PDB file of C-alpha atoms in Angstrom:
ATOM      1  CA  LEU H  26       0.000   0.000   0.000  1.00 29.00           C
ATOM      2  CA  PHE H  27       1.126   3.543  -0.722  1.00 33.00           C
ATOM      3  CA  GLU H  28       0.135   6.827   0.844  1.00 33.00           C
ATOM      4  CA  VAL H  29       0.622  10.107  -0.983  1.00 32.00           C
ATOM      5  CA  THR H  30       1.230  13.045   1.339  1.00 32.00           C
ATOM      6  CA  GLY H  31       0.759  16.706   0.523  1.00 33.00           C
ATOM      7  CA  VAL H  32       3.810  16.591  -1.741  1.00 34.00           C
ATOM      8  CA  GLN H  33       2.644  15.559  -5.193  1.00 36.00           C
ATOM      9  CA  THR H  34       4.428  12.790  -7.144  1.00 38.00           C
ATOM     10  CA  CYS H  35       6.147  11.502  -3.983  1.00 41.00           C
ATOM     11  CA  ALA H  36       4.957   8.020  -3.044  1.00 43.00           C
ATOM     12  CA  LEU H  37       6.631   5.896  -0.349  1.00 46.00           C
ATOM     13  CA  PRO H  38       5.668   2.661   1.438  1.00 48.00           C
ATOM     14  CA  ILE H  39       3.851   3.854   4.557  1.00 45.00           C
ATOM     15  CA  TRP H  40       4.847   0.827   6.654  1.00 45.00           C
ATOM     16  CA  LYS H  41       8.435   2.114   6.697  1.00 48.00           C
ATOM     17  CA  PHE H  42       7.290   5.144   8.715  1.00 47.00           C
ATOM     18  CA  GLN H  43       4.713   3.701  11.114  1.00 52.00           C
ATOM     19  CA  GLY H  44       4.127   6.184  13.948  1.00 54.00           C
ATOM     20  CA  ASN H  45       6.339   8.885  12.461  1.00 57.00           C
ATOM     21  CA  ARG H  46       4.368  10.877   9.914  1.00 53.00           C
ATOM     22  CA  ARG H  47       6.687  13.887  10.299  1.00 54.00           C
ATOM     23  CA  LEU H  48       9.619  11.758   9.131  1.00 56.00           C
ATOM     24  CA  LEU H  49       7.531  10.525   6.181  1.00 52.00           C
ATOM     25  CA  GLU H  50       6.694  14.083   5.129  1.00 54.00           C
ATOM     26  CA  THR H  51      10.335  15.169   5.518  1.00 53.00           C
ATOM     27  CA  VAL H  52      11.581  12.337   3.313  1.00 50.00           C
ATOM     28  CA  CYS H  53       8.933  13.125   0.691  1.00 48.00           C
ATOM     29  CA  ARG H  54       9.975  16.768   0.546  1.00 49.00           C
ATOM     30  CA  ALA H  55      13.626  15.796   0.229  1.00 47.00           C
ATOM     31  CA  ALA H  56      12.793  13.456  -2.641  1.00 47.00           C
ATOM     32  CA  GLU H  57      10.751  16.169  -4.344  1.00 43.00           C
ATOM     33  CA  GLU H  58      13.582  18.698  -4.026  1.00 41.00           C
ATOM     34  CA  ARG H  59      16.009  16.214  -5.610  1.00 42.00           C
ATOM     35  CA  ASN H  60      13.410  15.294  -8.250  1.00 39.00           C
ATOM     36  CA  GLU H  61      13.863  11.640  -7.377  1.00 39.00           C
ATOM     37  CA  ILE H  62      10.835   9.476  -6.638  1.00 34.00           C
ATOM     38  CA  LEU H  63      12.106   6.568  -4.609  1.00 37.00           C
ATOM     39  CA  MET H  64       9.112   4.408  -5.420  1.00 36.00           C
ATOM     40  CA  GLY H  65       6.337   5.170  -7.904  1.00 37.00           C
ATOM     41  CA  ALA H  66       4.335   4.108 -10.886  1.00 31.00           C
ATOM     42  CA  LYS H  67       7.015   4.846 -13.493  1.00 37.00           C
ATOM     43  CA  MET H  68       9.251   2.001 -12.375  1.00 42.00           C
ATOM     44  CA  GLU H  69       8.060  -1.137 -10.626  1.00 44.00           C
ATOM     45  CA  VAL H  70      10.881  -2.070  -8.265  1.00 46.00           C
ATOM     46  CA  HIS H  71      11.518  -5.763  -7.595  1.00 45.00           C
ATOM     47  CA  MET H  72      13.442  -6.037  -4.343  1.00 48.00           C
ATOM     48  CA  ILE H  73      15.232  -9.358  -4.631  1.00 46.00           C
ATOM     49  CA  LYS H  74      15.723  -9.877  -0.926  1.00 45.00           C
ATOM     50  CA  GLN H  75      11.958  -9.721  -0.414  1.00 43.00           C
ATOM     51  CA  GLU H  76      10.859 -11.515  -3.589  1.00 50.00           C
ATOM     52  CA  ASN H  77      13.132 -14.486  -4.140  1.00 52.00           C
ATOM     53  CA  GLY H  78      16.249 -14.177  -2.008  1.00 58.00           C
ATOM     54  CA  GLU H  79      18.525 -13.877  -5.049  1.00 81.00           C
ATOM     55  CA  ASN H  80      21.215 -11.399  -6.031  1.00 93.00           C
ATOM     56  CA  ASN H  81      20.595 -11.746  -9.784  1.00 96.00           C
ATOM     57  CA  TYR H  82      17.106 -11.296 -11.254  1.00 96.00           C
ATOM     58  CA  ILE H  83      15.632 -10.469 -14.654  1.00 96.00           C
ATOM     59  CA  GLN H  84      12.083 -10.402 -15.984  1.00 96.00           C
ATOM     60  CA  ILE H  85      11.144  -9.550 -19.572  1.00 96.00           C
ATOM     61  CA  ILE H  86       8.037  -9.648 -21.733  1.00 95.00           C
ATOM     62  CA  GLY H  87       8.541  -9.628 -25.474  1.00 94.00           C
ATOM     63  CA  GLU H  88       8.047 -11.297 -28.837  1.00 94.00           C
ATOM     64  CA  VAL H  89       9.855 -14.407 -30.010  1.00 95.00           C
ATOM     65  CA  GLY H  90      11.976 -13.102 -32.872  1.00 93.00           C
ATOM     66  CA  GLN H  91      13.512 -16.239 -34.434  1.00 91.00           C
ATOM     67  CA  GLU H  92      13.252 -19.991 -34.432  1.00 92.00           C
ATOM     68  CA  ILE H  93      14.977 -21.530 -31.428  1.00 93.00           C
ATOM     69  CA  ARG H  94      18.390 -23.069 -32.061  1.00 94.00           C
ATOM     70  CA  TYR H  95      20.389 -25.702 -30.234  1.00 95.00           C
ATOM     71  CA  SER H  96      23.012 -24.369 -27.805  1.00 91.00           C
ATOM     72  CA  HIS H  97      24.591 -27.153 -25.722  1.00 91.00           C
ATOM     73  CA  THR H  98      24.029 -30.223 -23.543  1.00 94.00           C
ATOM     74  CA  ILE H  99      24.872 -30.471 -19.829  1.00 91.00           C
ATOM     75  CA  PHE H 100      24.438 -33.673 -17.795  1.00 92.00           C
ATOM     76  CA  GLY H 101      22.233 -35.110 -20.501  1.00 93.00           C
ATOM     77  CA  GLU H 102      19.880 -32.082 -20.648  1.00 95.00           C
ATOM     78  CA  ARG H 103      19.655 -30.175 -23.927  1.00 96.00           C
ATOM     79  CA  PHE H 104      19.557 -26.370 -23.914  1.00 96.00           C
ATOM     80  CA  PHE H 105      18.426 -24.024 -26.678  1.00 96.00           C
ATOM     81  CA  GLU H 106      18.783 -20.315 -27.449  1.00 95.00           C
ATOM     82  CA  VAL H 107      15.992 -17.937 -28.448  1.00 95.00           C
ATOM     83  CA  GLU H 108      15.879 -14.273 -29.440  1.00 96.00           C
ATOM     84  CA  VAL H 109      13.274 -12.150 -27.648  1.00 96.00           C
ATOM     85  CA  ILE H 110      12.355  -8.685 -28.956  1.00 95.00           C
ATOM     86  CA  VAL H 111      11.530  -6.287 -26.112  1.00 95.00           C
ATOM     87  CA  LYS H 112      10.074  -2.833 -26.804  1.00 92.00           C
ATOM     88  CA  ARG H 113      11.365   0.316 -25.126  1.00 89.00           C
ATOM     89  CA  LEU H 114       9.199   3.294 -24.195  1.00 85.00           C
ATOM     90  CA  SER H 115      10.769   5.114 -27.156  1.00 85.00           C
ATOM     91  CA  ASP H 116       9.425   2.386 -29.517  1.00 83.00           C
ATOM     92  CA  ALA H 117      12.981   1.231 -30.191  1.00 89.00           C
ATOM     93  CA  VAL H 118      13.572  -2.443 -29.447  1.00 92.00           C
ATOM     94  CA  ASP H 119      16.191  -4.592 -27.752  1.00 94.00           C
ATOM     95  CA  LYS H 120      16.863  -8.052 -29.175  1.00 94.00           C
ATOM     96  CA  VAL H 121      18.091 -10.103 -26.229  1.00 95.00           C
ATOM     97  CA  LEU H 122      19.106 -13.754 -26.150  1.00 95.00           C
ATOM     98  CA  ALA H 123      17.870 -16.322 -23.657  1.00 96.00           C
ATOM     99  CA  THR H 124      19.092 -19.861 -22.933  1.00 96.00           C
ATOM    100  CA  LEU H 125      16.472 -22.350 -21.798  1.00 95.00           C
ATOM    101  CA  PRO H 126      16.053 -26.097 -21.261  1.00 95.00           C
ATOM    102  CA  GLU H 127      14.307 -28.175 -23.911  1.00 94.00           C
ATOM    103  CA  ARG H 128      11.198 -28.684 -21.759  1.00 92.00           C
ATOM    104  CA  TYR H 129      10.220 -25.015 -22.312  1.00 92.00           C
ATOM    105  CA  CYS H 130      10.680 -25.005 -26.078  1.00 91.00           C
ATOM    106  CA  SER H 131       7.138 -26.102 -26.992  1.00 87.00           C
ATOM    107  CA  GLN H 132       5.857 -22.724 -25.728  1.00 82.00           C
ATOM    108  CA  LEU H 133       8.016 -20.722 -28.131  1.00 91.00           C
ATOM    109  CA  LYS H 134       6.600 -19.846 -31.542  1.00 91.00           C
ATOM    110  CA  VAL H 135       7.965 -17.076 -33.740  1.00 94.00           C
ATOM    111  CA  GLY H 136       5.795 -13.977 -33.277  1.00 92.00           C
ATOM    112  CA  SER H 137       4.234 -15.152 -30.019  1.00 92.00           C
ATOM    113  CA  CYS H 138       4.353 -12.998 -26.884  1.00 93.00           C
ATOM    114  CA  ILE H 139       6.079 -14.575 -23.905  1.00 94.00           C
ATOM    115  CA  GLY H 140       7.220 -13.673 -20.426  1.00 94.00           C
ATOM    116  CA  ILE H 141      10.514 -14.873 -18.981  1.00 95.00           C
ATOM    117  CA  ARG H 142      12.014 -14.837 -15.509  1.00 96.00           C
ATOM    118  CA  GLY H 143      15.519 -15.947 -14.729  1.00 96.00           C
ATOM    119  CA  GLN H 144      19.071 -14.803 -14.098  1.00 96.00           C
ATOM    120  CA  LEU H 145      21.828 -13.208 -16.141  1.00 97.00           C
ATOM    121  CA  ARG H 146      24.756 -15.415 -17.130  1.00 95.00           C
ATOM    122  CA  THR H 147      28.035 -14.661 -18.888  1.00 93.00           C
ATOM    123  CA  TYR H 148      29.961 -17.112 -21.068  1.00 85.00           C
ATOM    124  CA  SER H 149      33.266 -16.862 -22.915  1.00 80.00           C
ATOM    125  CA  LYS H 150      33.011 -18.146 -26.463  1.00 75.00           C
ATOM    126  CA  ASP H 151      35.077 -18.136 -29.659  1.00 73.00           C
ATOM    127  CA  VAL H 152      33.161 -16.050 -32.220  1.00 66.00           C
ATOM    128  CA  GLY H 153      34.825 -15.990 -35.624  1.00 67.00           C
ATOM    129  CA  ASN H 154      38.450 -15.012 -35.078  1.00 68.00           C
ATOM    130  CA  HIS H 155      38.023 -13.507 -31.609  1.00 66.00           C
ATOM    131  CA  LYS H 156      36.906 -14.436 -28.090  1.00 71.00           C
ATOM    132  CA  GLN H 157      33.762 -12.745 -26.841  1.00 75.00           C
ATOM    133  CA  VAL H 158      32.015 -12.613 -23.472  1.00 79.00           C
ATOM    134  CA  LEU H 159      28.344 -13.361 -24.090  1.00 88.00           C
ATOM    135  CA  LEU H 160      25.572 -12.082 -21.825  1.00 94.00           C
ATOM    136  CA  ARG H 161      22.495 -14.318 -21.796  1.00 95.00           C
ATOM    137  CA  ILE H 162      19.315 -14.796 -19.784  1.00 97.00           C
ATOM    138  CA  PHE H 163      19.295 -18.193 -18.076  1.00 96.00           C
ATOM    139  CA  VAL H 164      15.579 -19.013 -18.085  1.00 96.00           C
ATOM    140  CA  ARG H 165      13.857 -20.428 -15.023  1.00 95.00           C
ATOM    141  CA  GLU H 166      10.243 -19.666 -15.910  1.00 95.00           C
ATOM    142  CA  VAL H 167       8.322 -19.073 -19.164  1.00 95.00           C
ATOM    143  CA  TRP H 168       4.671 -18.101 -19.638  1.00 94.00           C
ATOM    144  CA  ASP H 169       2.332 -16.922 -22.396  1.00 92.00           C
ATOM    145  CA  ALA H 170       1.970 -13.147 -22.118  1.00 91.00           C
ATOM    146  CA  GLN H 171      -0.946 -11.086 -23.362  1.00 82.00           C
ATOM    147  CA  ALA H 172       0.610  -7.766 -24.356  1.00 77.00           C
ATOM    148  CA  CYS H 173       4.102  -7.398 -25.805  1.00 79.00           C
ATOM    149  CA  ALA H 174       3.522  -3.659 -26.192  1.00 74.00           C
ATOM    150  CA  GLU H 175       4.147  -3.243 -22.445  1.00 72.00           C
ATOM    151  CA  GLY H 176       7.826  -3.972 -23.035  1.00 80.00           C
ATOM    152  CA  ILE H 177       8.631  -5.235 -19.515  1.00 91.00           C
ATOM    153  CA  ASN H 178      12.402  -5.351 -19.000  1.00 95.00           C
ATOM    154  CA  GLN H 179      13.529  -5.359 -15.360  1.00 95.00           C
ATOM    155  CA  VAL H 180      16.912  -6.282 -13.927  1.00 96.00           C
ATOM    156  CA  GLU H 181      18.235  -6.237 -10.389  1.00 96.00           C
ATOM    157  CA  LEU H 182      21.829  -7.095  -9.488  1.00 96.00           C
ATOM    158  CA  ILE H 183      23.659  -7.154  -6.175  1.00 95.00           C
ATOM    159  CA  GLY H 184      27.383  -7.662  -6.594  1.00 95.00           C
ATOM    160  CA  PHE H 185      30.843  -6.108  -6.454  1.00 95.00           C
ATOM    161  CA  LEU H 186      32.745  -3.792  -8.747  1.00 96.00           C
ATOM    162  CA  CYS H 187      35.554  -5.886 -10.289  1.00 95.00           C
ATOM    163  CA  LYS H 188      37.226  -3.349 -12.647  1.00 95.00           C
ATOM    164  CA  GLU H 189      37.989   0.344 -12.480  1.00 96.00           C
ATOM    165  CA  PRO H 190      34.995   2.413 -13.717  1.00 96.00           C
ATOM    166  CA  ILE H 191      35.450   4.095 -17.101  1.00 96.00           C
ATOM    167  CA  TYR H 192      33.928   7.596 -17.185  1.00 97.00           C
ATOM    168  CA  ARG H 193      33.488   9.477 -20.455  1.00 94.00           C
ATOM    169  CA  ARG H 194      31.223  11.889 -22.358  1.00 93.00           C
ATOM    170  CA  THR H 195      29.429  11.195 -25.612  1.00 89.00           C
ATOM    171  CA  PRO H 196      29.654  13.539 -28.642  1.00 88.00           C
ATOM    172  CA  LEU H 197      26.342  14.994 -27.388  1.00 89.00           C
ATOM    173  CA  ASN H 198      28.002  15.639 -24.000  1.00 91.00           C
ATOM    174  CA  ARG H 199      26.052  12.956 -22.124  1.00 93.00           C
ATOM    175  CA  GLU H 200      27.919  11.511 -19.144  1.00 95.00           C
ATOM    176  CA  ILE H 201      28.504   7.740 -19.203  1.00 95.00           C
ATOM    177  CA  THR H 202      30.330   5.337 -16.906  1.00 97.00           C
ATOM    178  CA  ASP H 203      31.028   1.709 -17.842  1.00 96.00           C
ATOM    179  CA  LEU H 204      31.058  -0.795 -14.972  1.00 97.00           C
ATOM    180  CA  MET H 205      31.936  -4.474 -14.733  1.00 96.00           C
ATOM    181  CA  VAL H 206      29.946  -6.045 -11.899  1.00 96.00           C
ATOM    182  CA  ALA H 207      30.778  -9.467 -10.430  1.00 96.00           C
ATOM    183  CA  VAL H 208      27.656 -11.264  -9.222  1.00 96.00           C
ATOM    184  CA  ASN H 209      28.291 -14.415  -7.232  1.00 94.00           C
ATOM    185  CA  ARG H 210      26.718 -17.767  -8.044  1.00 90.00           C
ATOM    186  CA  PRO H 211      26.692 -20.759  -5.687  1.00 83.00           C
ATOM    187  CA  TYR H 212      29.697 -23.110  -5.573  1.00 82.00           C
ATOM    188  CA  GLY H 213      32.303 -20.347  -5.887  1.00 84.00           C
ATOM    189  CA  LYS H 214      31.401 -19.188  -9.404  1.00 90.00           C
ATOM    190  CA  ALA H 215      30.537 -15.665 -10.554  1.00 93.00           C
ATOM    191  CA  ASP H 216      29.136 -13.822 -13.574  1.00 95.00           C
ATOM    192  CA  TYR H 217      30.878 -10.663 -14.808  1.00 95.00           C
ATOM    193  CA  ILE H 218      28.149  -8.390 -16.119  1.00 96.00           C
ATOM    194  CA  PRO H 219      28.813  -5.191 -18.135  1.00 95.00           C
ATOM    195  CA  CYS H 220      26.701  -2.235 -17.031  1.00 96.00           C
ATOM    196  CA  ILE H 221      26.406   1.341 -18.257  1.00 96.00           C
ATOM    197  CA  CYS H 222      25.344   4.328 -16.115  1.00 96.00           C
ATOM    198  CA  TRP H 223      24.081   7.724 -17.257  1.00 93.00           C
ATOM    199  CA  GLY H 224      24.007  11.270 -15.885  1.00 93.00           C
ATOM    200  CA  LYS H 225      24.099  11.553 -12.089  1.00 92.00           C
ATOM    201  CA  ASP H 226      24.514   7.776 -11.721  1.00 94.00           C
ATOM    202  CA  ALA H 227      27.512   7.975 -14.075  1.00 95.00           C
ATOM    203  CA  ARG H 228      29.151  10.581 -11.841  1.00 94.00           C
ATOM    204  CA  ASP H 229      28.428   8.551  -8.707  1.00 94.00           C
ATOM    205  CA  ALA H 230      29.665   5.309 -10.287  1.00 95.00           C
ATOM    206  CA  ALA H 231      32.903   6.933 -11.475  1.00 95.00           C
ATOM    207  CA  GLY H 232      33.955   7.427  -7.856  1.00 93.00           C
ATOM    208  CA  LYS H 233      33.510   3.800  -6.807  1.00 95.00           C
ATOM    209  CA  GLN H 234      36.450   1.566  -5.936  1.00 94.00           C
ATOM    210  CA  VAL H 235      37.227  -1.973  -7.107  1.00 96.00           C
ATOM    211  CA  GLY H 236      35.783  -4.442  -4.598  1.00 94.00           C
ATOM    212  CA  GLU H 237      33.043  -2.059  -3.463  1.00 95.00           C
ATOM    213  CA  PRO H 238      29.548  -3.591  -3.157  1.00 94.00           C
ATOM    214  CA  ILE H 239      27.039  -2.331  -5.711  1.00 94.00           C
ATOM    215  CA  HIS H 240      23.241  -2.627  -6.088  1.00 95.00           C
ATOM    216  CA  ILE H 241      21.716  -1.938  -9.508  1.00 95.00           C
ATOM    217  CA  LEU H 242      18.214  -1.606 -10.960  1.00 95.00           C
ATOM    218  CA  GLY H 243      18.025  -1.459 -14.745  1.00 96.00           C
ATOM    219  CA  ARG H 244      17.193  -3.222 -17.992  1.00 95.00           C
ATOM    220  CA  MET H 245      19.004  -5.467 -20.451  1.00 96.00           C
ATOM    221  CA  GLN H 246      19.773  -3.852 -23.784  1.00 94.00           C
ATOM    222  CA  SER H 247      21.358  -4.752 -27.111  1.00 92.00           C
ATOM    223  CA  ARG H 248      23.608  -2.304 -28.945  1.00 87.00           C
ATOM    224  CA  LYS H 249      25.374  -2.386 -32.311  1.00 83.00           C
ATOM    225  CA  TYR H 250      28.883  -1.032 -32.712  1.00 81.00           C
ATOM    226  CA  VAL H 251      31.686  -1.077 -35.274  1.00 82.00           C
ATOM    227  CA  LYS H 252      34.938  -2.838 -34.338  1.00 78.00           C
ATOM    228  CA  LEU H 253      38.149  -1.745 -36.062  1.00 81.00           C
ATOM    229  CA  LEU H 254      40.191  -4.879 -36.873  1.00 78.00           C
ATOM    230  CA  PRO H 255      44.049  -5.049 -36.921  1.00 80.00           C
ATOM    231  CA  MET H 256      44.241  -4.926 -40.729  1.00 79.00           C
ATOM    232  CA  GLY H 257      42.101  -1.784 -40.865  1.00 79.00           C
ATOM    233  CA  GLU H 258      38.833  -3.534 -41.712  1.00 82.00           C
ATOM    234  CA  GLN H 259      35.633  -2.699 -39.898  1.00 83.00           C
ATOM    235  CA  GLU H 260      33.208  -5.259 -38.530  1.00 79.00           C
ATOM    236  CA  GLU H 261      29.715  -4.593 -37.141  1.00 82.00           C
ATOM    237  CA  ARG H 262      29.056  -6.415 -33.891  1.00 79.00           C
ATOM    238  CA  VAL H 263      26.291  -6.571 -31.285  1.00 84.00           C
ATOM    239  CA  THR H 264      26.956  -6.260 -27.571  1.00 87.00           C
ATOM    240  CA  TYR H 265      24.628  -6.828 -24.625  1.00 92.00           C
ATOM    241  CA  GLU H 266      24.752  -4.903 -21.368  1.00 95.00           C
ATOM    242  CA  ILE H 267      22.670  -3.623 -18.473  1.00 96.00           C
ATOM    243  CA  SER H 268      21.503  -0.032 -18.816  1.00 95.00           C
ATOM    244  CA  VAL H 269      21.361   1.225 -15.227  1.00 96.00           C
ATOM    245  CA  MET H 270      18.121   2.997 -14.311  1.00 93.00           C
ATOM    246  CA  ARG H 271      19.056   3.409 -10.659  1.00 93.00           C
ATOM    247  CA  LEU H 272      22.319   2.940  -8.775  1.00 91.00           C
ATOM    248  CA  LEU H 273      20.977   2.491  -5.269  1.00 87.00           C
ATOM    249  CA  SER H 274      22.635   4.477  -2.498  1.00 68.00           C
ATOM    250  CA  ASN H 275      22.882   3.197   1.060  1.00 57.00           C
ATOM    251  CA  TYR H 276      20.095   5.645   1.989  1.00 44.00           C
ATOM    252  CA  GLU H 277      17.728   4.301  -0.671  1.00 52.00           C
ATOM    253  CA  LYS H 278      18.526   0.686   0.262  1.00 52.00           C
ATOM    254  CA  MET H 279      17.580   1.536   3.862  1.00 45.00           C
ATOM    255  CA  ILE H 280      14.292   3.130   2.718  1.00 47.00           C
ATOM    256  CA  LEU H 281      13.367   0.307   0.327  1.00 52.00           C
ATOM    257  CA  GLY H 282      14.353  -2.475   2.691  1.00 53.00           C
TER     258      GLY H 282
END
């Protein structure tokens, strides 16, 4: 449940402020002054600790873009790869790749609308004449969705910064910081997930140190780029990364739980 105080556009979970309405109103005013709504209708926040106890979560709704193709076999179980087209609010699309066990494949028809929940995984693979780190969704649940136009694309990661941040500005003077986030798996393994921050989050991320814990809300995106090869040739490639919508501060993590 949410309660909206006298400050418009500021909505916070009332149970966090039981018996202390003055504190609730103070926090709302502070959020309004910073033009940051900690919780609201524009972004549905999935808090992993409350929802599924995991540090790596993704949910998407989109359209199956291509026929599934065989990927690999582990312990006798066959896995396949599928492209899912997810719409952005801008009407652009992201074409993301998901790996799923064979038992889910009967639900996947080209053009159909599906929902997926799972985790992000990274794999090193030889692609042509170079080695590439591939970012994929490891599927744990699939369902028939009703409306692909919603373009649901939600990611939450809790991990550690494992490389120095790279801060830069685009030709249009937008601030960007590239992060590499290590997210632990069980049994001593980890996934190394590329993330990109914008604006204020880019400035905040640029000051972080290797080994520092980091908590990210965002979406998975695909992006084309041109790679200059040693002999001067150019090759168009596609990369996958997490576009950070919110780099949670310690204060926001305390508020959200």
